[in-house]
Coordinates of C-alpha atoms in Angstrom, one line a residue:
Chain A
M141 CA 46.9 40.5 51.0
F142 CA 45.1 37.5 49.0
T143 CA 41.5 38.9 49.8
E144 CA 42.8 42.0 48.5
F145 CA 44.1 40.5 45.3
L146 CA 40.6 39.0 44.6
Q147 CA 39.3 42.1 45.5
N148 CA 41.5 43.7 42.5
C149 CA 40.8 41.0 40.5
I150 CA 36.6 41.5 41.1
D151 CA 36.9 44.9 40.2
G152 CA 38.8 44.1 37.3
L153 CA 37.0 41.7 35.5
M154 CA 33.8 44.3 36.0
I155 CA 35.8 47.4 34.6
G156 CA 37.1 44.8 31.8
S157 CA 33.7 44.1 30.6
G158 CA 33.3 47.2 29.5
Y159 CA 36.8 46.7 27.8
S160 CA 35.4 43.6 26.3
L161 CA 32.0 45.3 24.6
L162 CA 34.1 48.1 23.1
A163 CA 36.9 45.4 21.7
L164 CA 33.8 43.3 20.4
G165 CA 33.0 46.2 18.2
F166 CA 36.5 46.4 17.0
T167 CA 37.0 42.5 16.3
M168 CA 33.6 42.5 14.3
V169 CA 35.0 44.8 12.0
F170 CA 38.4 43.9 11.6
G171 CA 36.6 40.0 11.4
V172 CA 34.3 41.0 8.6
M173 CA 35.7 43.7 6.8
K174 CA 39.7 43.5 7.5
R175 CA 40.1 46.9 8.3
I176 CA 40.3 48.9 12.1
N177 CA 37.7 51.4 12.1
L178 CA 39.4 54.0 14.2
S179 CA 36.1 56.0 14.5
Y180 CA 34.2 53.3 16.8
G181 CA 34.8 55.2 19.8
P182 CA 34.4 58.7 18.6
S183 CA 31.2 57.2 16.9
I184 CA 29.8 56.3 20.5
M185 CA 31.0 59.6 22.3
L186 CA 29.2 61.3 19.7
G187 CA 25.8 58.9 19.8
A188 CA 26.2 59.5 23.8
Y189 CA 26.5 63.2 23.2
F190 CA 23.0 63.3 21.4
G191 CA 21.5 61.1 24.3
T192 CA 22.7 63.7 26.9
W193 CA 21.6 66.4 25.1
L194 CA 18.3 64.7 24.8
Y195 CA 19.0 64.8 28.8
L196 CA 19.1 68.1 29.3
N197 CA 16.9 69.5 26.4
L198 CA 14.2 67.0 27.2
E199 CA 13.5 65.3 29.6
Q200 CA 15.7 63.4 32.5
N201 CA 15.1 60.2 31.7
A202 CA 17.7 57.8 31.5
W203 CA 15.7 55.5 29.1
L204 CA 15.6 58.4 26.8
V205 CA 19.5 58.9 27.3
L206 CA 19.7 54.6 26.6
L207 CA 17.6 55.3 23.4
G208 CA 18.8 58.3 22.2
T209 CA 22.7 57.2 22.6
I210 CA 22.0 53.6 20.9
F211 CA 20.3 55.5 18.1
G212 CA 22.9 58.2 17.4
T213 CA 25.8 55.7 17.2
V214 CA 23.4 54.1 15.0
V215 CA 23.0 56.8 12.8
V216 CA 26.6 57.7 12.8
G217 CA 28.1 54.0 12.4
I218 CA 25.7 54.3 9.2
Y219 CA 27.6 57.7 8.2
V220 CA 30.9 56.2 8.8
E221 CA 30.3 52.7 6.7
R222 CA 29.0 54.9 4.1
L223 CA 31.6 57.3 4.3
C224 CA 34.8 55.5 4.8
F225 CA 34.0 51.5 4.2
R226 CA 31.6 51.6 1.6
A227 CA 32.9 54.3 -0.3
I228 CA 36.7 53.1 -0.2
K229 CA 37.2 49.8 -2.2
S230 CA 38.1 46.8 -0.1
D231 CA 41.6 46.2 -0.9
S232 CA 42.9 50.0 -0.4
T233 CA 42.7 49.0 3.7
I234 CA 45.4 52.1 4.6
A235 CA 43.0 54.4 2.8
S236 CA 40.5 53.3 4.7
M237 CA 41.9 53.2 8.1
V238 CA 43.4 56.9 7.5
S239 CA 40.0 57.7 6.5
S240 CA 38.1 57.0 9.4
F241 CA 40.9 58.8 11.3
V242 CA 39.6 62.0 9.8
I243 CA 36.4 60.9 10.0
W244 CA 37.3 60.7 13.9
M245 CA 38.6 64.4 14.2
Q246 CA 35.7 65.1 11.9
L247 CA 33.2 63.5 14.9
E248 CA 34.9 65.5 17.7
E249 CA 34.2 68.9 15.9
I250 CA 30.7 67.8 15.6
A251 CA 30.3 67.2 19.5
M252 CA 32.2 69.9 21.0
H253 CA 29.5 72.2 19.0
L254 CA 26.4 70.3 20.1
L255 CA 27.7 70.8 23.5
P256 CA 30.5 72.8 23.9
E257 CA 31.7 72.8 27.4
R258 CA 34.1 69.8 28.6
T259 CA 31.7 68.1 31.0
Y260 CA 28.3 67.0 31.2
P261 CA 26.6 64.5 33.3
F262 CA 25.5 61.3 32.4
P263 CA 23.0 59.6 33.9
A264 CA 22.2 55.9 35.3
F265 CA 19.5 53.3 36.0
F266 CA 19.7 53.0 39.5
A267 CA 22.2 55.2 42.2
A268 CA 25.2 54.1 42.7
K269 CA 25.2 51.2 45.7
T270 CA 27.8 48.9 46.8
I271 CA 27.2 45.5 47.4
E272 CA 28.9 42.8 49.6
F273 CA 29.6 39.1 48.9
G274 CA 31.4 38.1 51.9
P275 CA 34.7 39.6 52.5
F276 CA 34.4 41.0 48.6
Y277 CA 32.5 44.5 47.4
V278 CA 30.7 45.0 43.7
R279 CA 29.4 48.2 42.6
S280 CA 25.9 47.8 41.6
E281 CA 26.3 49.7 38.0
H282 CA 29.9 47.7 37.2
L283 CA 27.6 44.1 38.3
T284 CA 25.0 45.2 35.9
M285 CA 27.5 46.2 33.1
F286 CA 29.1 42.7 33.4
I287 CA 25.6 41.1 33.5
L288 CA 25.0 42.9 30.4
M289 CA 28.4 41.9 28.6
L290 CA 27.4 38.0 29.2
I291 CA 23.7 38.6 28.1
I292 CA 25.1 40.3 24.8
V293 CA 28.0 38.0 24.1
L294 CA 25.3 34.8 24.4
I295 CA 22.8 37.0 22.0
L296 CA 25.8 37.3 19.5
H297 CA 26.9 34.2 19.6
F298 CA 23.7 33.1 19.0
F299 CA 22.9 35.4 16.2
L300 CA 26.5 34.6 14.3
Y301 CA 26.3 30.9 14.8
Q302 CA 22.5 29.9 14.6
T303 CA 20.8 32.6 12.0
R304 CA 20.9 33.1 8.4
Q305 CA 22.5 36.5 8.4
G306 CA 24.8 35.6 11.5
L307 CA 26.4 33.0 9.1
A308 CA 26.2 35.1 6.3
I309 CA 28.5 37.1 8.1
R310 CA 30.5 34.6 8.7
A311 CA 31.0 33.3 5.3
L312 CA 31.5 37.0 4.4
S313 CA 34.5 37.2 7.0
D314 CA 35.8 33.5 6.0
N315 CA 36.5 33.8 2.5
P316 CA 35.1 36.9 0.8
M317 CA 35.3 36.2 -2.8
A318 CA 34.0 32.5 -2.4
S319 CA 30.6 34.3 -0.7
L320 CA 30.0 36.2 -3.6
Y321 CA 29.6 33.1 -5.9
I322 CA 26.9 31.7 -3.6
G323 CA 24.9 34.8 -3.8
I324 CA 25.7 36.7 -0.3
N325 CA 25.0 40.1 -0.9
R326 CA 28.5 41.7 0.1
S327 CA 26.9 45.4 0.8
K328 CA 24.1 44.3 2.6
T329 CA 25.6 42.1 4.7
L330 CA 28.4 44.8 5.6
F331 CA 25.7 47.2 6.4
L332 CA 24.4 44.7 8.5
S333 CA 27.5 44.0 10.3
F334 CA 28.2 47.8 10.7
F335 CA 24.5 48.3 11.7
L336 CA 25.1 45.2 14.1
V337 CA 28.4 46.8 15.8
S338 CA 27.2 50.1 16.0
L339 CA 23.9 48.9 18.2
L340 CA 26.7 46.8 20.2
G341 CA 28.7 50.5 21.3
G342 CA 25.9 52.5 21.6
I343 CA 24.4 50.2 24.3
A344 CA 28.2 49.6 25.9
G345 CA 28.6 53.4 25.6
F346 CA 25.5 53.7 27.8
F347 CA 26.7 51.9 30.6
I348 CA 30.4 52.4 30.5
L349 CA 29.8 56.3 30.9
S350 CA 27.0 55.6 33.2
T351 CA 29.3 54.0 35.9
D352 CA 31.4 57.3 35.4
S353 CA 28.4 59.4 35.4
Q354 CA 30.6 62.2 32.8
I355 CA 31.1 62.6 29.6
T356 CA 33.7 64.3 28.3
P357 CA 35.2 64.4 24.3
F358 CA 37.7 62.5 25.3
F359 CA 35.7 59.4 26.1
G360 CA 36.2 58.9 22.2
L361 CA 39.7 58.7 22.6
W362 CA 39.6 56.6 25.6
A363 CA 37.0 54.2 23.7
T364 CA 38.9 53.3 20.9
F365 CA 42.3 53.2 22.4
K366 CA 40.8 50.7 25.4
G367 CA 38.9 49.2 22.6
L368 CA 41.8 48.2 20.4
I369 CA 44.3 47.5 23.4
A370 CA 41.8 44.5 24.2
M371 CA 41.1 43.6 20.6
M372 CA 44.8 43.1 20.0
L373 CA 45.5 41.0 23.7
G374 CA 43.0 38.6 22.9
G375 CA 43.8 38.5 18.9
M376 CA 42.1 40.2 15.7
G377 CA 39.1 39.2 14.6
S378 CA 38.3 36.7 17.4
L379 CA 35.0 37.5 19.5
P380 CA 36.2 35.0 22.5
G381 CA 39.4 36.8 22.2
A382 CA 38.2 40.2 22.6
I383 CA 36.3 38.8 25.7
I384 CA 39.2 37.7 27.2
G385 CA 41.8 40.5 26.2
G386 CA 39.0 43.2 28.2
L387 CA 38.8 41.0 31.3
L388 CA 42.6 41.0 30.7
L389 CA 43.3 44.0 30.9
G390 CA 40.9 45.6 33.3
I391 CA 42.4 42.9 36.1
V392 CA 46.0 44.0 35.3
E393 CA 45.2 47.7 35.3
A394 CA 42.6 46.9 38.7
N395 CA 46.1 45.5 40.2
V396 CA 48.4 48.2 39.1
F397 CA 46.3 50.7 40.1
W398 CA 46.1 49.5 44.1
Y399 CA 49.6 47.9 44.7
G400 CA 51.6 50.4 41.8
D401 CA 50.6 54.2 41.2
P402 CA 47.0 55.6 39.5
I403 CA 49.3 57.6 37.0
L404 CA 50.5 53.8 35.9
R405 CA 47.2 52.7 35.4
D406 CA 47.2 53.9 31.6
I407 CA 50.9 53.2 30.9
S408 CA 50.3 49.3 32.1
A409 CA 47.8 48.9 29.6
Y410 CA 50.5 50.0 26.8
L411 CA 53.2 47.8 28.5
L412 CA 50.9 44.6 28.7
L413 CA 50.2 45.0 24.5
F414 CA 53.8 45.7 24.3
V415 CA 55.0 42.5 26.0
M416 CA 51.9 40.5 24.2
L417 CA 52.9 41.8 20.9
V418 CA 56.4 40.4 21.6
L419 CA 55.7 37.5 23.1
R420 CA 52.2 36.4 21.1
P421 CA 51.9 38.3 18.3
G422 CA 48.4 37.3 17.1
G423 CA 47.3 37.6 20.8
I424 CA 46.0 35.3 23.1
F425 CA 43.4 33.1 20.6
G426 CA 44.4 35.1 17.4
Q427 CA 47.8 33.0 16.9
S428 CA 46.1 29.9 16.3
I429 CA 43.5 31.8 14.0
V430 CA 47.0 33.0 12.2
L431 CA 48.0 29.3 12.2
R432 CA 45.2 28.2 10.7
Q433 CA 44.4 30.6 8.3
R434 CA 47.6 30.0 6.8
L435 CA 47.1 26.1 7.1
A436 CA 43.6 26.8 5.3
Q437 CA 44.9 29.2 2.6
E438 CA 47.6 26.8 1.7
R439 CA 45.2 23.9 1.8
V440 CA 41.3 25.5 0.2
Chain B
M283 CA 19.9 28.7 -22.7
L284 CA 22.8 31.1 -22.7
K285 CA 24.2 33.2 -25.6
I286 CA 27.2 35.1 -25.8
Q287 CA 27.3 38.0 -28.4
S288 CA 30.1 39.3 -29.6
I289 CA 31.7 39.9 -26.2
S290 CA 35.2 41.6 -26.0
K291 CA 36.7 42.3 -22.9
H292 CA 39.9 44.2 -23.5
F293 CA 42.4 44.6 -20.4
G294 CA 44.3 47.7 -21.3
G295 CA 46.1 47.0 -24.7
V296 CA 45.4 43.3 -24.4
K297 CA 42.3 41.5 -26.3
A298 CA 41.5 38.6 -23.6
L299 CA 38.3 38.1 -25.4
N300 CA 37.6 39.2 -29.3
E301 CA 34.2 39.5 -30.8
L302 CA 33.3 35.9 -29.4
D303 CA 30.1 34.4 -30.0
L304 CA 28.5 31.1 -28.5
E305 CA 25.1 29.5 -27.7
V306 CA 24.4 27.1 -24.9
E307 CA 21.1 24.9 -25.5
E308 CA 19.0 23.7 -22.6
G309 CA 20.1 20.8 -21.0
E310 CA 23.6 19.8 -22.8
I311 CA 27.3 19.6 -21.8
Y312 CA 29.2 22.5 -23.2
G313 CA 33.0 22.0 -23.6
V314 CA 35.3 25.3 -23.7
I315 CA 39.0 24.3 -24.3
G316 CA 41.9 26.5 -25.6
P317 CA 45.8 27.1 -24.9
N318 CA 46.2 28.7 -21.9
G319 CA 45.7 32.7 -21.9
S320 CA 43.2 31.9 -24.6
G321 CA 40.6 33.8 -22.8
K322 CA 38.4 31.0 -20.8
S323 CA 38.7 32.3 -17.4
T324 CA 37.7 35.9 -18.7
L325 CA 34.9 34.2 -19.9
V326 CA 33.5 32.6 -17.1
N327 CA 34.1 35.7 -15.1
V328 CA 32.2 37.7 -17.8
I329 CA 29.4 35.3 -17.7
C330 CA 29.2 35.3 -13.9
G331 CA 29.0 39.1 -13.8
I332 CA 33.1 39.7 -12.3
F333 CA 34.2 41.3 -15.5
L334 CA 31.8 43.5 -17.5
P335 CA 32.4 43.2 -20.9
T336 CA 33.6 45.6 -23.2
E337 CA 31.7 44.7 -25.5
G338 CA 28.6 42.7 -26.3
D339 CA 26.0 41.0 -24.6
V340 CA 25.6 38.2 -22.3
I341 CA 22.0 36.8 -22.8
F342 CA 20.7 34.1 -20.1
E343 CA 17.2 33.2 -20.9
G344 CA 16.2 35.8 -23.5
Q345 CA 17.0 38.1 -20.2
I346 CA 20.5 40.6 -21.4
L347 CA 22.7 40.5 -18.4
S348 CA 24.0 43.8 -18.5
E349 CA 25.1 45.2 -15.0
N350 CA 23.9 42.3 -12.7
P351 CA 26.0 42.1 -9.9
T352 CA 26.9 38.3 -9.1
H353 CA 24.5 37.9 -6.3
Q354 CA 21.7 38.6 -8.7
R355 CA 22.7 36.0 -11.7
L356 CA 23.3 33.3 -9.1
K357 CA 19.7 33.9 -7.8
K358 CA 18.9 33.9 -11.9
G359 CA 20.4 30.1 -11.7
I360 CA 24.5 30.9 -12.4
A361 CA 26.4 28.9 -10.5
R362 CA 29.9 28.2 -10.6
T363 CA 33.3 26.5 -9.3
F364 CA 36.8 27.5 -9.1
Q365 CA 39.9 26.4 -10.5
N366 CA 41.4 26.5 -6.8
I367 CA 38.7 26.2 -4.6
R368 CA 37.5 28.3 -2.8
L369 CA 35.2 27.1 0.4
F370 CA 34.9 28.3 3.7
P371 CA 37.5 27.1 5.8
N372 CA 36.4 27.7 8.9
L373 CA 32.8 26.8 8.8
T374 CA 31.8 23.4 8.9
V375 CA 30.7 21.3 5.7
W376 CA 27.1 20.9 6.6
Q377 CA 27.3 24.6 7.1
N378 CA 29.1 25.2 3.9
L379 CA 26.2 23.7 2.4
W380 CA 23.8 25.7 4.5
V381 CA 25.1 28.9 3.8
A382 CA 25.0 28.2 0.1
R383 CA 21.5 27.1 -0.2
N384 CA 20.0 30.1 2.2
S385 CA 21.7 32.7 0.2
V386 CA 19.4 32.3 -3.1
E387 CA 16.1 31.4 -1.5
D388 CA 13.3 33.9 -2.1
I389 CA 12.8 34.4 1.7
K390 CA 9.5 36.3 1.2
T391 CA 7.4 33.2 0.1
E392 CA 8.9 31.3 3.3
S393 CA 7.8 31.4 7.0
S394 CA 9.5 33.9 9.3
F395 CA 11.0 31.2 11.2
Y396 CA 13.0 30.1 8.6
R397 CA 13.5 33.9 7.5
W398 CA 15.8 34.1 10.2
F399 CA 17.0 30.8 11.3
G400 CA 16.9 29.3 7.8
K401 CA 16.6 26.2 8.8
S402 CA 13.3 23.9 8.2
S403 CA 12.9 19.9 7.3
I404 CA 13.0 20.8 3.8
V405 CA 16.6 22.7 3.9
K406 CA 18.0 19.9 6.0
K407 CA 16.9 17.5 3.7
E408 CA 18.0 18.9 0.9
I409 CA 21.7 19.2 2.7
E410 CA 21.5 15.1 3.5
K411 CA 20.9 15.1 -0.4
M412 CA 23.6 17.2 -1.4
L413 CA 26.2 15.5 1.5
E414 CA 24.9 11.8 -0.1
F415 CA 25.7 13.1 -3.5
S416 CA 29.2 14.5 -2.7
N417 CA 29.6 11.3 -0.3
L418 CA 30.6 13.5 2.6
G419 CA 28.0 12.2 4.8
N420 CA 30.4 11.0 7.6
R421 CA 32.1 13.9 7.4
A422 CA 29.3 16.7 7.9
D423 CA 30.4 18.3 10.9
E424 CA 33.9 18.5 10.1
L425 CA 35.7 21.9 9.0
A426 CA 36.2 22.6 5.7
S427 CA 39.7 22.9 5.9
S428 CA 40.6 19.8 7.5
L429 CA 39.1 18.1 4.1
A430 CA 41.7 16.0 2.0
F431 CA 42.1 17.8 -1.6
G432 CA 39.2 15.7 -3.3
E433 CA 37.1 15.6 -1.0
Q434 CA 37.0 19.6 -0.7
R435 CA 36.4 19.6 -4.4
R436 CA 33.4 17.4 -4.1
L437 CA 32.1 19.8 -1.7
E438 CA 32.7 22.6 -3.8
L439 CA 30.6 21.2 -6.6
A440 CA 28.0 20.1 -3.8
R441 CA 28.1 23.7 -2.9
A442 CA 27.4 25.2 -6.2
L443 CA 24.2 22.5 -6.5
A444 CA 23.1 23.7 -3.4
T445 CA 22.2 27.3 -5.0
K446 CA 20.3 25.4 -7.3
P447 CA 21.9 26.3 -10.4
R448 CA 19.9 26.0 -14.2
L449 CA 23.4 26.7 -15.7
L450 CA 26.9 25.4 -14.1
L451 CA 30.2 26.4 -15.0
L452 CA 32.9 24.3 -13.7
D453 CA 36.6 26.0 -14.2
E454 CA 38.9 23.0 -14.7
P455 CA 36.9 20.9 -12.1
A456 CA 39.7 18.0 -12.8
A457 CA 42.5 19.7 -12.3
G458 CA 44.9 17.8 -10.0
M459 CA 43.0 14.9 -9.8
N460 CA 44.1 11.3 -10.5
K461 CA 42.4 8.9 -13.1
D462 CA 39.8 7.0 -10.6
E463 CA 39.0 10.8 -9.4
I464 CA 38.2 11.7 -12.9
R465 CA 36.6 8.9 -13.5
D466 CA 34.2 9.7 -10.8
L467 CA 33.7 13.2 -12.0
D468 CA 32.6 12.1 -15.1
G469 CA 29.8 10.2 -13.6
R470 CA 28.7 13.2 -11.5
I471 CA 28.8 15.6 -14.3
R472 CA 26.5 13.4 -16.0
S473 CA 24.3 12.6 -13.2
M474 CA 24.0 16.8 -12.6
Q475 CA 22.8 17.0 -16.1
L476 CA 19.9 14.4 -15.9
Q477 CA 18.9 16.3 -13.0
G478 CA 18.2 18.9 -15.8
I479 CA 21.5 21.6 -15.0
T480 CA 23.0 22.7 -18.0
I481 CA 27.0 22.8 -18.2
I482 CA 29.9 24.8 -19.1
L483 CA 32.7 22.7 -18.6
I484 CA 36.0 24.3 -19.2
E485 CA 38.7 21.8 -18.8
H486 CA 42.3 21.0 -19.6
V487 CA 41.9 17.5 -19.2
M488 CA 40.8 15.9 -22.7
E489 CA 40.0 12.5 -21.0
L490 CA 37.4 14.5 -19.5
V491 CA 36.1 16.8 -22.0
M492 CA 36.0 14.7 -24.9
G493 CA 34.2 11.8 -22.8
V494 CA 31.7 14.0 -21.4
T495 CA 30.7 16.9 -23.7
D496 CA 27.8 17.0 -26.1
R497 CA 29.3 20.3 -28.1
I498 CA 32.6 21.9 -27.7
A499 CA 34.4 25.2 -28.7
V500 CA 37.8 25.8 -28.8
L501 CA 39.3 29.8 -28.2
N502 CA 42.2 30.7 -29.0
F503 CA 43.5 34.2 -28.4
G504 CA 40.1 35.4 -27.3
S505 CA 38.3 34.0 -30.5
K506 CA 36.6 30.8 -31.2
I507 CA 38.2 28.9 -34.1
A508 CA 35.9 25.8 -33.4
E509 CA 32.8 24.3 -32.8
G510 CA 31.3 20.9 -33.0
N511 CA 30.9 18.0 -31.5
P512 CA 34.4 16.1 -29.9
Q513 CA 34.7 13.6 -33.1
E514 CA 34.5 16.8 -35.3
I515 CA 36.8 18.9 -32.6
Q516 CA 39.2 16.1 -32.9
N517 CA 39.7 16.0 -36.4
N518 CA 39.6 19.9 -37.1
D519 CA 42.9 21.0 -38.6
A520 CA 42.4 24.2 -36.9
V521 CA 42.5 22.9 -33.6
Q522 CA 44.9 20.1 -34.0
E523 CA 47.4 22.8 -35.3
A524 CA 46.5 25.5 -32.4
Y525 CA 45.6 23.0 -29.8
L526 CA 45.9 19.2 -29.6
G527 CA 49.5 18.3 -30.7
Y528 CA 48.9 19.0 -26.2
S529 CA 46.4 16.4 -26.3
E530 CA 47.7 13.9 -28.3
D531 CA 51.0 13.8 -26.1
D532 CA 48.8 13.4 -23.3

């Protein structure tokens, strides 16, 4: 019984690491721009479609698909930044959210013209294997994704806290007005963070899709939903929140899937978010950020 | 050094600045005073490039700054502080100075390590000096939001200095300060002048303005109604009428 529960938690952590990666992208855009980029999931989907297109038309090579997916996501990300975040003024949050939704629709259309069938195969680096740890089992591609998530988090943390550009991004998200007056180039820094987020999205998309070994146009919707829920669970704009939120979501889903009904799995995600928003509107880590920012705003 | 050439700035029907002419010499402390709503803050924003003037030019060291955005003007050497303090509340004191120091450096001349990580012994030494200047040496690793009001003001000043300005605009730096703090600020402003920084001081606290400035311009309704040294301004009839009633009660 307890072993079962632990096994579910391990599965949840593995799947949740994919949600964490998606949530990191949402939370970074939110942290820097105070906007929600609804078209993030679809951008990854279109990037992955480009990767799949290369796979089908050029060469059946997983590396090619990975590079194609990253490249495609970055290009689409830049497109979104130009059209919806650069073009719309910084104070009109609602207009930018609606326009990111419009771009979402656009991206889905483009993807369906690129590859008109519903489902395509998606390659992985290794054939799926099951690894045994005592009484527990882990799928190799899940373990890869989990380790990758840890590595990406370390690199991202180092970048944001130890480098010039990372510091500029943090300063901009902390106080946009002040960052202007100490010479930070706002549009350049926003572009850089969008580029980074798209790069992250491309990598995340490839490894998530590899574990499914297929891709459909619904991946965009799925990625946006899971990423947004994980981000809001952890706290909007918080990097540790995105990671914990994603892992928590994965664990809850895995347990509901096992003990309850497979159909309940997605509903449980929404229910979890609902409970969280009622009890702790800022999310796990967001609450302290909400309070601290309120305090900071009063004092600074 | 800085020349304001018949600048007008209109917001709809309101003429915040009306054909204003100013000239600030290199190395001086230039005071700008005037009643509320006389256009002082608009002037700062026009010099920094937040607003483009409706008419006229801002000329800095012989160059017309027509459409240069704020961050480019900063690289040319124009920095400012705010009436309402604007720090990075979730960065530490040290990082507040570091990010300011890094954003103006011409990175092409630097080593690639510096270009990426922004840390070199020179940078660290300079930040050390800024911390010393602002008496914040023992609080370097604390978040800016945890500082007391006076410390935040000092940090903001140090942060402006970290961008290596040649012209520094101080927008009401003494607001909310007590007498001791104002005396302290007076000393800091003089020491910045000794470092070769030209200063434009916009202030309501007459004690500070009259004591520290070399020349003063008085604005009213967006126009300059008087200019001269503090002695002349205090004896000027137009100024007395428009403004100094306020100060004599003070």
